[in-house]
Coordinates of C-alpha atoms and ligand atoms in Angstrom, one line a residue:
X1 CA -28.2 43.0 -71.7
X2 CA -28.3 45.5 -68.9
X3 CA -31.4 48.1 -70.0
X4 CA -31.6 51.5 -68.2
X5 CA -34.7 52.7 -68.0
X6 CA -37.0 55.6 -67.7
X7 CA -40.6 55.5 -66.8
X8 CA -40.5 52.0 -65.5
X9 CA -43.6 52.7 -63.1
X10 CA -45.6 54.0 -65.9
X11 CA -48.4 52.6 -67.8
X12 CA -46.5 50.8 -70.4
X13 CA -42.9 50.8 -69.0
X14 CA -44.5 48.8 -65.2
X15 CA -45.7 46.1 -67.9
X16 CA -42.9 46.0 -69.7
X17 CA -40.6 45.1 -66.7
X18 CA -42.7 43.0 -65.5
X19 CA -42.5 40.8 -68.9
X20 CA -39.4 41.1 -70.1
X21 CA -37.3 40.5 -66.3
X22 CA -36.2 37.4 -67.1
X23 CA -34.9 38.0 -70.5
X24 CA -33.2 41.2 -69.7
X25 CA -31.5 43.4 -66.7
X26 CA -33.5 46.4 -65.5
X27 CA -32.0 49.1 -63.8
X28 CA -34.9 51.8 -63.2
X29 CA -34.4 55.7 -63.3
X30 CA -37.0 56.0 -61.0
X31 CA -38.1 59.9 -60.4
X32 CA -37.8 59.4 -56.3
X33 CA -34.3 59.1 -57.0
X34 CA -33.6 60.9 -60.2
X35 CA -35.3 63.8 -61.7
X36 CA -34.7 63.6 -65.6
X37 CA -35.1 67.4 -66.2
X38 CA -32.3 68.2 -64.1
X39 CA -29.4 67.4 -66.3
X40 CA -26.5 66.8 -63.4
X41 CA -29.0 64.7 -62.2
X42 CA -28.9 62.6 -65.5
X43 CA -25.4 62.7 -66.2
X44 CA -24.6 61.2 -62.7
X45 CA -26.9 58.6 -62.9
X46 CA -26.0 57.0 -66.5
X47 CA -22.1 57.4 -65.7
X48 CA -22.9 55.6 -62.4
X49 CA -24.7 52.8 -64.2
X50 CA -23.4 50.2 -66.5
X51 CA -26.4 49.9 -69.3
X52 CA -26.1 48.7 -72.8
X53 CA -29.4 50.4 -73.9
X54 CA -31.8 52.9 -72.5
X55 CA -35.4 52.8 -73.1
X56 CA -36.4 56.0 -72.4
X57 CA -40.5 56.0 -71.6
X58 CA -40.6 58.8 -69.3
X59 CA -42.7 61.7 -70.5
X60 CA -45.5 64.3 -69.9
X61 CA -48.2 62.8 -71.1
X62 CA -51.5 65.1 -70.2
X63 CA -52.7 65.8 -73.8
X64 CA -55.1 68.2 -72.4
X65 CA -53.3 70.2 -70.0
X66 CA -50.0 70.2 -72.2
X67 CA -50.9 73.1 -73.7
X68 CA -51.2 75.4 -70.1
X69 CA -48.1 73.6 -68.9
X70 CA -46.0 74.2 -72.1
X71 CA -42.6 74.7 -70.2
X72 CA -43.4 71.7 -67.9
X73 CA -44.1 69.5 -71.2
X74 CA -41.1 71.3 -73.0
X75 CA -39.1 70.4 -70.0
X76 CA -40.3 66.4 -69.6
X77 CA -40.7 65.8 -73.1
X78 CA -37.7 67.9 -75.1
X79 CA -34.9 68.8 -72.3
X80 CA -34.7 65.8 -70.5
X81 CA -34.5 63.8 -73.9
X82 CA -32.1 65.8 -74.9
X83 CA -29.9 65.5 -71.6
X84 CA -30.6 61.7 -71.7
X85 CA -29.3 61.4 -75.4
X86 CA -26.1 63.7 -74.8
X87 CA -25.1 61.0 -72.0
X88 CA -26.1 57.8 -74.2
X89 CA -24.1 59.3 -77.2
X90 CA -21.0 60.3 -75.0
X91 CA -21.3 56.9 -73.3
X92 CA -21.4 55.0 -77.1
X93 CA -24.5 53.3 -75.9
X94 CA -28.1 52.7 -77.5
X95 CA -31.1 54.3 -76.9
X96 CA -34.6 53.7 -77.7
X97 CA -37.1 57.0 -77.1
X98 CA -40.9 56.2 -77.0
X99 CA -43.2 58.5 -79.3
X100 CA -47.0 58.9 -80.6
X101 CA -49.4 58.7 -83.0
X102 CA -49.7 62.5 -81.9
X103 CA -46.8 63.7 -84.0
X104 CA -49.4 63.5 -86.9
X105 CA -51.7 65.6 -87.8
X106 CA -54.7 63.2 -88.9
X107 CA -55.9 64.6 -91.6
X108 CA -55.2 62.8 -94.6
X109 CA -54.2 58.7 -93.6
X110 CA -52.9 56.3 -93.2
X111 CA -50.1 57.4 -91.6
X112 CA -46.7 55.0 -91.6
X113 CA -43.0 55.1 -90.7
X114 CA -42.3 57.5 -93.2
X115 CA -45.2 59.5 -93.4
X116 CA -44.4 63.4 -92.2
X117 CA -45.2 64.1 -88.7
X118 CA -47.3 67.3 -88.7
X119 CA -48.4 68.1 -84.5
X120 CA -51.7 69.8 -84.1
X121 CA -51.5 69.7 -80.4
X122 CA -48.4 70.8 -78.1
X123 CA -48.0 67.1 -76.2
X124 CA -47.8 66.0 -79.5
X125 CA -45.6 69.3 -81.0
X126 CA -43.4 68.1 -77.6
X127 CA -43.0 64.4 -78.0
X128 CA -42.0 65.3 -82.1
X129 CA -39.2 68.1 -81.1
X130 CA -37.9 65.0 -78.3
X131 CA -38.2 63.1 -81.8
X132 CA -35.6 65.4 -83.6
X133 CA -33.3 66.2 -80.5
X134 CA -32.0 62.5 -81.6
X135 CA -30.4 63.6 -84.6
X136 CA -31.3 60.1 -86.2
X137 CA -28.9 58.2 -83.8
X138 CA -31.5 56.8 -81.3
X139 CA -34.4 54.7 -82.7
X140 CA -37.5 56.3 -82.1
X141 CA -41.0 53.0 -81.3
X142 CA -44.1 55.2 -81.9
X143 CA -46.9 53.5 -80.0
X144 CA -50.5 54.3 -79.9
X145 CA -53.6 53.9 -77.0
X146 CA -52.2 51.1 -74.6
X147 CA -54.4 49.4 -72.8
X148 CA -54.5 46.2 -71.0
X149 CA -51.8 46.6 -67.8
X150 CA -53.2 44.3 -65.5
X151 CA -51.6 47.0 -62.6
X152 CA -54.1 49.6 -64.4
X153 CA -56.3 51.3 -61.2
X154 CA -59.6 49.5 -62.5
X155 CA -58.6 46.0 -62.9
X156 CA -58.6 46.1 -59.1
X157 CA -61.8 47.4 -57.6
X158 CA -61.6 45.5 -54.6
X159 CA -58.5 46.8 -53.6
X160 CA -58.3 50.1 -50.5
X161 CA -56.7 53.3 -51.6
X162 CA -53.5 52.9 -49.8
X163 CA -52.8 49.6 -52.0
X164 CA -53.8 51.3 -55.1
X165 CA -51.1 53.9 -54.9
X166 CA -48.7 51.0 -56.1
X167 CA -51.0 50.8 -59.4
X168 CA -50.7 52.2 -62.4
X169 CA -53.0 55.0 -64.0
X170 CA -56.5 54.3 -66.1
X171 CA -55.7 52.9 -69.5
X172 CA -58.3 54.2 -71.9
X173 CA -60.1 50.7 -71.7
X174 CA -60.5 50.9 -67.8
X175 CA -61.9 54.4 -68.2
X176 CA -64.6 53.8 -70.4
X177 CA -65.2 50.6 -68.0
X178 CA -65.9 52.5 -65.1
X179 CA -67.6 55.2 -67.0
X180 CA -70.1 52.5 -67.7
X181 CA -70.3 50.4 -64.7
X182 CA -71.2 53.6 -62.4
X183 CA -74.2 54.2 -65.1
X184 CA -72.5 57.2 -67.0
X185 CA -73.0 58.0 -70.0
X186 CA -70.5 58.7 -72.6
X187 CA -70.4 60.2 -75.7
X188 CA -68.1 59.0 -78.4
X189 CA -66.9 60.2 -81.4
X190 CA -67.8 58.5 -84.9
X191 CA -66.2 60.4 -87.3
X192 CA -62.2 59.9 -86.4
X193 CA -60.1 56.6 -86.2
X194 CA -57.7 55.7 -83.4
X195 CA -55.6 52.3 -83.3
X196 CA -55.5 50.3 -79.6
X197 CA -52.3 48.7 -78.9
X198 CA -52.2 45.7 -76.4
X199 CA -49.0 46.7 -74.3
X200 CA -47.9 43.2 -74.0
X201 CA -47.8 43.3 -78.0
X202 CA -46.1 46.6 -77.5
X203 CA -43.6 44.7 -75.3
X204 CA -43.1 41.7 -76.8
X205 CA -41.9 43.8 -80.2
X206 CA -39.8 45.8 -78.1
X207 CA -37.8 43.0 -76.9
X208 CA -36.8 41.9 -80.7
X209 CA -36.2 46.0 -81.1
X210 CA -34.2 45.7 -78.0
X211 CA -32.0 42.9 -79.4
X212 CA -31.9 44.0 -83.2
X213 CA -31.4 47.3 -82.6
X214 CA -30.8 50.4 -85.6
X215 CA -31.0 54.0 -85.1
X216 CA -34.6 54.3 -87.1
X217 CA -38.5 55.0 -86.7
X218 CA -40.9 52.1 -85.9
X219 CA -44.4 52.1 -85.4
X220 CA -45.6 49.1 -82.7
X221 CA -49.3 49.3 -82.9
X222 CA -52.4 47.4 -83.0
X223 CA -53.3 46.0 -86.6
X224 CA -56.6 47.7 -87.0
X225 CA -58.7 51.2 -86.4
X226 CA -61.9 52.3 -85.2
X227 CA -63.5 54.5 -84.5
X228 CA -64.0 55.8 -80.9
X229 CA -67.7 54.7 -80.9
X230 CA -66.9 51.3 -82.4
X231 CA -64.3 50.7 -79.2
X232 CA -66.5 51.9 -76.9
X233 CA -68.9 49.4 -77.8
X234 CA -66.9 47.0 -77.7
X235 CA -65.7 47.5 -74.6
X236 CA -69.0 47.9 -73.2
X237 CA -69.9 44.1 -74.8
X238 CA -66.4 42.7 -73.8
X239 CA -67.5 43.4 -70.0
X240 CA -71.5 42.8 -70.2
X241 CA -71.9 46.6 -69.5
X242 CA -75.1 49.3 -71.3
X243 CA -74.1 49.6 -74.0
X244 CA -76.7 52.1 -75.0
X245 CA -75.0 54.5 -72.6
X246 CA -72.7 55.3 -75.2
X247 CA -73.8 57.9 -77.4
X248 CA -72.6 59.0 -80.9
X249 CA -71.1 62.5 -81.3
X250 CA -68.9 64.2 -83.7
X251 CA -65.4 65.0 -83.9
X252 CA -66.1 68.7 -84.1
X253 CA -68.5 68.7 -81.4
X254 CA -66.2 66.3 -78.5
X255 CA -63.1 68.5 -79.4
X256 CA -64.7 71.9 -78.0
X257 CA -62.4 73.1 -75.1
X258 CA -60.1 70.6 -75.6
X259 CA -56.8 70.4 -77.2
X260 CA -56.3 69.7 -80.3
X261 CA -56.3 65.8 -81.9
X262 CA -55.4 64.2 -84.8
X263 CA -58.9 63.6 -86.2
X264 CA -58.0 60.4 -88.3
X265 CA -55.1 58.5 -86.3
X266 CA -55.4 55.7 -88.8
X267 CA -51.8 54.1 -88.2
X268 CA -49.8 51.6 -89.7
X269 CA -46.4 50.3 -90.0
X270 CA -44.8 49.0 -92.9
X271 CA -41.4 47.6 -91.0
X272 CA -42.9 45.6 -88.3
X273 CA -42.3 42.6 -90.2
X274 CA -40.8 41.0 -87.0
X275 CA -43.8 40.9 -84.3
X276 CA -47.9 40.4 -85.3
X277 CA -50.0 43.1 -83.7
X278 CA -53.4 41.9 -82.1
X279 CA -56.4 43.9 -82.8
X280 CA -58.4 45.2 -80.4
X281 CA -61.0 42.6 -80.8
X282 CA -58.2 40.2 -80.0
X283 CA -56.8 42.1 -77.5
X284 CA -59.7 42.8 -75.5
X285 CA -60.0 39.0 -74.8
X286 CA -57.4 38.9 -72.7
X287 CA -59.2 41.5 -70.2
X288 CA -60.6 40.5 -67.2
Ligands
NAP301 N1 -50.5 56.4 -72.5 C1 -50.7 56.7 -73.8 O1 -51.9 56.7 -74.2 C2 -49.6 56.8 -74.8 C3 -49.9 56.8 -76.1 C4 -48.8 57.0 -77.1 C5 -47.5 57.1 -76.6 N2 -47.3 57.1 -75.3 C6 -45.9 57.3 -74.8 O2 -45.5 56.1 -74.1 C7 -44.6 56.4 -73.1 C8 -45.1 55.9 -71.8 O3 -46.4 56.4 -71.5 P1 -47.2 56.0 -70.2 O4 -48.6 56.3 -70.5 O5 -46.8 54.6 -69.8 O6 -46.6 57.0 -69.1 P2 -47.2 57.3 -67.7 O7 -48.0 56.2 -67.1 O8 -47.8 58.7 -67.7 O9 -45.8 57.4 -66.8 C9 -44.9 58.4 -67.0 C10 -43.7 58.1 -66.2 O10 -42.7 59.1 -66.3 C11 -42.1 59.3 -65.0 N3 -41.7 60.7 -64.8 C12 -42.4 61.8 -64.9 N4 -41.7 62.9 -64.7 C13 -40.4 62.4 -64.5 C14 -39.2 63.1 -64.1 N5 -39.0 64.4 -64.0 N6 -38.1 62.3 -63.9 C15 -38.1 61.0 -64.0 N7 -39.3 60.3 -64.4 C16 -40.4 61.0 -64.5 C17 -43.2 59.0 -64.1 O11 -42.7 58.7 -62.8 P3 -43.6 59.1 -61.5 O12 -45.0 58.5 -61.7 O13 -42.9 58.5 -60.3 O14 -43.7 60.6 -61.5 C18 -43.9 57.7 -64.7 O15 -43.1 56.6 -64.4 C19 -44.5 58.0 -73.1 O16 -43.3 58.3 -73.7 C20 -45.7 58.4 -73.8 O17 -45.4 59.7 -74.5 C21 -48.3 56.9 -74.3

C-alpha cells in the first residue's frame, strides 16, 4: 500500500516511518517541498502522487502559544485539513487525520470513543474543528503524550548541534529527564490524570488501522493514567535521577498563565480490541 504522508519528520510520524518501511510505501509531504496551508500547493502534490491512504500527522502543536497564534493554528490545524480531505475525497482515496486527548474538556472522565469532545483550549478547539471538517468520511486515531522516539533530542546527548538538527523534538519523557539531570527542579501536578502512549504502540495499531480501515473515531493510547507527579517519578526512578527534585503542586496553581488543559485526561478506548496498549511502567522500560 502506497501511504502519503504528512508530518513524517515529526515526533510520532519520523517513528512511524521508520517502523512500518518495510511493510508499507511512504511517500513524505515534507514542508521543504510542500506547504500544507497553501491549497494549490496540496492539490498538486496528491494529484502528482499515486497513494492509497494518507495519514495526515502534520499539525500546530504549541498548546501554549496556540492561543496568540490563533490564525497560524486555524491555518495548520483546520485549513490545511480541510484542503487535504477535499483532494483525498475527490481522489476516492482514504485518509486517516491524527487528533488529541485535547478535544476534551477533562472534567468529568473517563473519556472514550464516543464521549463528547468539549475543547477548553484553542490547540485543542483547532485539532476538534480539523475533526469535523471530515464530515465522518476520514477516520479520525486520537492519541495522547508520545514518548519514546529514539530520534527524540535527549536520547542523544553526545551528539554536536549540527547533527541534532536531524532529530526530532523533546518528548515529554526527555523533558522531565533533562529537567532532572541538570539539577532542576520541577513541580508537578497531583491533582489531574494524563495517559502516556509509547509511539511504537501508537504505530504498531496504526498499521492494523492502516489495513482495516473505516471512516470512524479511535483512540490508540496507553492502558493506564497518572497523574503528572506519579510519571515524573517515575521517570526520575527509570533513569536513577533525584527524585526529590520533583515537587507536588496543584492543578490550579501550574495552570496560571498558561493555556488552558483538560484537568482529568483520563482516556480510554473501548474499540481497540485489535492492538494491547503498554502502560507507562511498561513502556518506560524500553528507554535508554
Ligand atoms: N506531541 C504530542 O504530545 C501529541 C499529543 C496528542 C496528539 N498529537 C498529534 O499527533 C500528531 C503528530 O504530532 P507530533 O508531536 O509528532 O508533531 P511535531 O513533532 O510537532 O511535527 C509536526 C510536523 O508538521 C510539519 N508541518 C508543520 N507545518 C507544516 C506545513 N505548513 N506544511 C507541511 N508540514 C508542516 C512539520 O514539518 P517541519 O518540522 O519540517 O516544519 C513536522 O513534521 C499531530 O497531529 C498532533 O496534533 C501530538
Amino acid at each position: 500500500m502506497n501511504i502519503a504522508i504528512t508530518g513524517a519528520n515529526g515526533l510520532v510520524g519520523s517513528r512511524i516511518v521508520e517502523l512500518l518501511r518495510d511493510e508499507f510505501t511512504f511517500i513524505p509531504l515534507n514542508h521543504s517541498e510542500v506547504d500544507i496551508t497553501d491549497q494549490k500547493q496540496v492539490h498538486k502534490k496528491l494529484n502528482d502522487i499515486d497513494f492509497d491512504l494518507l495519514l495526515h500527522m502534520a499539525a500546530y502543536t504549541n498548546v501554549d502559544k496556540a492561543e496568540e497564534e490563533k490564525i497560524i493554528a486555524h491555518k495548520l490545524n483546520v485549513d490545511a485539513t480541510k484542503y487535504l480531505f477535499n483532494e483525498v475525497h475527490t481522489l476516492n482515496k482514504k485518509m486517516i487525520y491524527v487528533s488529541t486527548d485535547f478535544v476534551f474538556d477533562g472534567k468529568n472522565p473517563p473519556f472514550d470513543e464516543n464521549s463528547k469532545p468539549n475543547p477548553v483550549g484553542y490547540y485543542g478547539q483547532s485539532k476538534y474543528d480539523g475533526e469535523l471538517v471530515l464530515e465522518k468520511k476520514a477516520m479520525v486515531v486520537r492519541i495522547t503524550y508520545p514518548y519514546g522516539n529514539t530520534k527524540s533530542k535527549k536520547c542523544h546527548p553526545e551528539l554536536d548541534s549540527g547533527s541534532r538538527k536531524k532529530l526530532v523534538k523533546q518528548d515529554f519523557v526527555q523533558k522531565i529527564r533533562s529537567y532532572l539531570a541538570n539539577d532542576k527542579s520541577l513541580s508537578m501536578v497531583t491533582d489531574s490524570l494524563m495517559t502516556p502512549t509509547y509511539i511504537d504502540d501508537i504505530t504498531l495499531a496504526l498499521k492494523y488501522l492502516m489495513n482495516n480501515f473505516s471512516p470512524e473515531i479511535f483512540h490508540i493510547i496507553g492502558s493506564k493514567s497518572y497523574s503528572p507527579f506519579e510519571a515524573g517519578k517515575m521517570i526520575a526512578e527509570h533513569y536513577q535521577l533525584p527524585e526529590w527534585l520533583i515537587q507536588p503542586t496543584t492543578f490550579e496553581e501550574y495552570s496560571k498563565g498558561k493555556s488552558p488543559r483538560p484537568q482529568f485526561a483520563e482516556t480510554k478506548s473501548i474499540k481497540n480490541t485489535f492492538y494491547e496498549m503498554r502502560s507507562f511502567g511498561e513502556g518506560l522500560q524500553y528507554l535508554t
